[in-house]
mmCIF file of C-alpha atoms in Angstrom:
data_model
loop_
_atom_site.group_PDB
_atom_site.id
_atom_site.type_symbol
_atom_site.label_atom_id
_atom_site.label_comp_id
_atom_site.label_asym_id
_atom_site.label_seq_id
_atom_site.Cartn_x
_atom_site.Cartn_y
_atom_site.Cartn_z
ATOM 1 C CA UNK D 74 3.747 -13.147 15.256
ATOM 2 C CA UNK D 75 4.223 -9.785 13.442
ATOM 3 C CA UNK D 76 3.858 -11.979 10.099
ATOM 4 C CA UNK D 77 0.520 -13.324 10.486
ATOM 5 C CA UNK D 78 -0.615 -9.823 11.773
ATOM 6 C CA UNK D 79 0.324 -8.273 8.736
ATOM 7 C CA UNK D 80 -0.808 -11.275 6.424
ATOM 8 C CA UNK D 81 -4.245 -10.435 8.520
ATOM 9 C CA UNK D 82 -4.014 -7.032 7.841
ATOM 10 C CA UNK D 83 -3.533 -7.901 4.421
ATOM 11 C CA UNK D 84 -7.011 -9.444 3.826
ATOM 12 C CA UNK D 85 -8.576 -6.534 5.167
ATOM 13 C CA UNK D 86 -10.331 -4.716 2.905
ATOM 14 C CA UNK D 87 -10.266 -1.395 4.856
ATOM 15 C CA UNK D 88 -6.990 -1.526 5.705
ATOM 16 C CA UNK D 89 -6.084 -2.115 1.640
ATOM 17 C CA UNK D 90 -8.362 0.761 0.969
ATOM 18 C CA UNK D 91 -6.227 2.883 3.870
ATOM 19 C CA UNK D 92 -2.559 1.712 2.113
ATOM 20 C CA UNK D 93 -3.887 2.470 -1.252
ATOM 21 C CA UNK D 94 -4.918 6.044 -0.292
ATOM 22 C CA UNK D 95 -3.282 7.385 2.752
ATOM 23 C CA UNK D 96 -0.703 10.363 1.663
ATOM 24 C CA UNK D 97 2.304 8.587 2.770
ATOM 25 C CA UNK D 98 1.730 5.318 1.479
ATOM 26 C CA UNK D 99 -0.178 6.362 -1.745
ATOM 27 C CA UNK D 100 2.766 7.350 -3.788
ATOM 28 C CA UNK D 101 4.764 3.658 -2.469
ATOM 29 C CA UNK D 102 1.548 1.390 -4.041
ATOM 30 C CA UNK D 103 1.687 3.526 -7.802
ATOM 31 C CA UNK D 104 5.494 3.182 -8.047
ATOM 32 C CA UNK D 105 6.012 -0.535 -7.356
ATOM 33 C CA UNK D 106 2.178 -2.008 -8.219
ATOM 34 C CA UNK D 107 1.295 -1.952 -11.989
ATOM 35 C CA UNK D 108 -2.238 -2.596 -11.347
ATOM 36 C CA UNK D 109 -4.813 -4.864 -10.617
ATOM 37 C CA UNK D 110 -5.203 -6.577 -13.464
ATOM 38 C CA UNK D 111 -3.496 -8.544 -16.063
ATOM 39 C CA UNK D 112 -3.671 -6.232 -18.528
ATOM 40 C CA UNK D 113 -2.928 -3.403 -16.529
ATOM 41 C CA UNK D 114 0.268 -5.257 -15.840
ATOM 42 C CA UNK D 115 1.294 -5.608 -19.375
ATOM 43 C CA UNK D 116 0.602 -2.256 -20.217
ATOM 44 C CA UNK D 117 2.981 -1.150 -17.779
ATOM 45 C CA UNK D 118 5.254 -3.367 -18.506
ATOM 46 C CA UNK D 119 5.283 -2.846 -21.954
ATOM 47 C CA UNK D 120 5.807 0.524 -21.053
ATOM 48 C CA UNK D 121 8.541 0.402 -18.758
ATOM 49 C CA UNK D 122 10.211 -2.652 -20.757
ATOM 50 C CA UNK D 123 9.316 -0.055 -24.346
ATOM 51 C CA UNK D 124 11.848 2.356 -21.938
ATOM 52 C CA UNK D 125 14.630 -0.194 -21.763
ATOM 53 C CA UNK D 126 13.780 -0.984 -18.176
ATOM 54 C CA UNK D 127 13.638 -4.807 -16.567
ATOM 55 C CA UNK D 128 10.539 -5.978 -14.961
ATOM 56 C CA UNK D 129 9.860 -8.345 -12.326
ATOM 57 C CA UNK D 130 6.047 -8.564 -11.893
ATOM 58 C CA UNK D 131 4.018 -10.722 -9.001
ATOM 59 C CA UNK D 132 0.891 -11.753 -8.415
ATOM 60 C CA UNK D 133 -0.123 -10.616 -5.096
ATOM 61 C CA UNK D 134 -2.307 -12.768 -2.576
ATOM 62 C CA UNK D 135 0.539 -14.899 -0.813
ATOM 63 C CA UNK D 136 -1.684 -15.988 1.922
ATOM 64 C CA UNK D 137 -3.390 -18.718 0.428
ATOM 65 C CA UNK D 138 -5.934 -20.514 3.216
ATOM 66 C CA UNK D 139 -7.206 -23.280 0.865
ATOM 67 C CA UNK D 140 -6.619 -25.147 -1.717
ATOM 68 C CA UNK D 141 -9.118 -23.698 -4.085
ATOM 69 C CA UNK D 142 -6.864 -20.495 -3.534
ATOM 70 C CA UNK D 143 -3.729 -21.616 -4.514
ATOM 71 C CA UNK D 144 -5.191 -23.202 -7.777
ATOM 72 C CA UNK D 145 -6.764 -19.782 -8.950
ATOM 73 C CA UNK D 146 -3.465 -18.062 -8.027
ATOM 74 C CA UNK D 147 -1.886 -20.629 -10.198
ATOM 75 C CA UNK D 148 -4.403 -19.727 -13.593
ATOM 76 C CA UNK D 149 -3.646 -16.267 -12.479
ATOM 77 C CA UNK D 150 0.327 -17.132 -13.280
ATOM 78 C CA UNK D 151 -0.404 -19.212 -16.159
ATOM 79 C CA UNK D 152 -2.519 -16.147 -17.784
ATOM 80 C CA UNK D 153 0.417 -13.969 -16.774
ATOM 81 C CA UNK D 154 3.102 -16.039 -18.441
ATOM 82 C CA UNK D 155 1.266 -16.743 -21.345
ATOM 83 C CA UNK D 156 0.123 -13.273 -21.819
ATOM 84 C CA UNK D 157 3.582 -11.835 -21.110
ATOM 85 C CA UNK D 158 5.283 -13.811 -23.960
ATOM 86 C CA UNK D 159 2.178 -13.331 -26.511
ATOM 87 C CA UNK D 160 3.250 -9.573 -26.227
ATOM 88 C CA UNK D 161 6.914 -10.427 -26.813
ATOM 89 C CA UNK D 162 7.701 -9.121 -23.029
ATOM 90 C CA UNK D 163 9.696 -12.226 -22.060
ATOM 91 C CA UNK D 164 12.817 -11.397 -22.860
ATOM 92 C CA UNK D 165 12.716 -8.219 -20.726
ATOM 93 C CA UNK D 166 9.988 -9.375 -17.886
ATOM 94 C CA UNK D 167 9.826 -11.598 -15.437
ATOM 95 C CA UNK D 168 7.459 -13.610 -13.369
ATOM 96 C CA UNK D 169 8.610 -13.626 -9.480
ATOM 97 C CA UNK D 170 6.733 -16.610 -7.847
ATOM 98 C CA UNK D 171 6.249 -16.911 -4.258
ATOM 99 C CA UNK D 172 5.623 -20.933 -3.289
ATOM 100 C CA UNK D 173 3.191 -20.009 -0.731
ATOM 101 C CA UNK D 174 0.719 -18.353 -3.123
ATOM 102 C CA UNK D 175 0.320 -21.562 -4.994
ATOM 103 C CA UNK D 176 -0.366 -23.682 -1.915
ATOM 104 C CA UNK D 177 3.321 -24.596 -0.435
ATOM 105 C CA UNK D 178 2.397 -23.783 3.640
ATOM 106 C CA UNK D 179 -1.263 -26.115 3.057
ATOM 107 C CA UNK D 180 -1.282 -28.965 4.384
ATOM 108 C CA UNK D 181 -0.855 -31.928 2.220
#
């Protein structure tokens, strides 16, 4: 129950806005997410990785509701991949795949 009221909250885009923001949360969302796009990713991690740090990035959106969902979160990990290694990030970040972003709970 309390995991389908927080994938809920999730989709909300006032209650995003609200995480993102709020004092107490703020500083949580700009330590642990690189960004919102691709290339904001890989300019952190290139940063972090230029630092000798690990990275494990992830693209967020785990509750997928259709199929048409899962298949743009996969080109989203495709572009991720294949953008990591055209940087030569591979060998210090990596790609943390959760298998009910890319359609694993749908039904067949």
């Amino acid at each position: 129950m309390l995991r389908q009221a927080l994938l809920a909250a999730s989709r909300s885009g006032g209650v995003r806005k609200l995480v993102e923001t709020a004092p107490l949360s703020r500083d949580v969302v700009r330590r642990f997410i690189a960004g919102e796009t691709t290339d904001d990713a890989l300019r952190v991690s290139g940063y972090l990785t230029g630092e000798g740090l690990l990275v494990s990035l992830d693209v967020l959106g785990e509750d997928v509701q259709d199929m048409a969902q899962a298949m743009d979160t996969v080109k989203h990990y495709v572009e991720l991949l294949e953008r990591l290694a055209s940087a030569g990030l591979t060998p210090r970040a990596e790609v943390s795949l959760k298998l009910t972003a890319v359609g694993q709970g749908l039904d067949e």
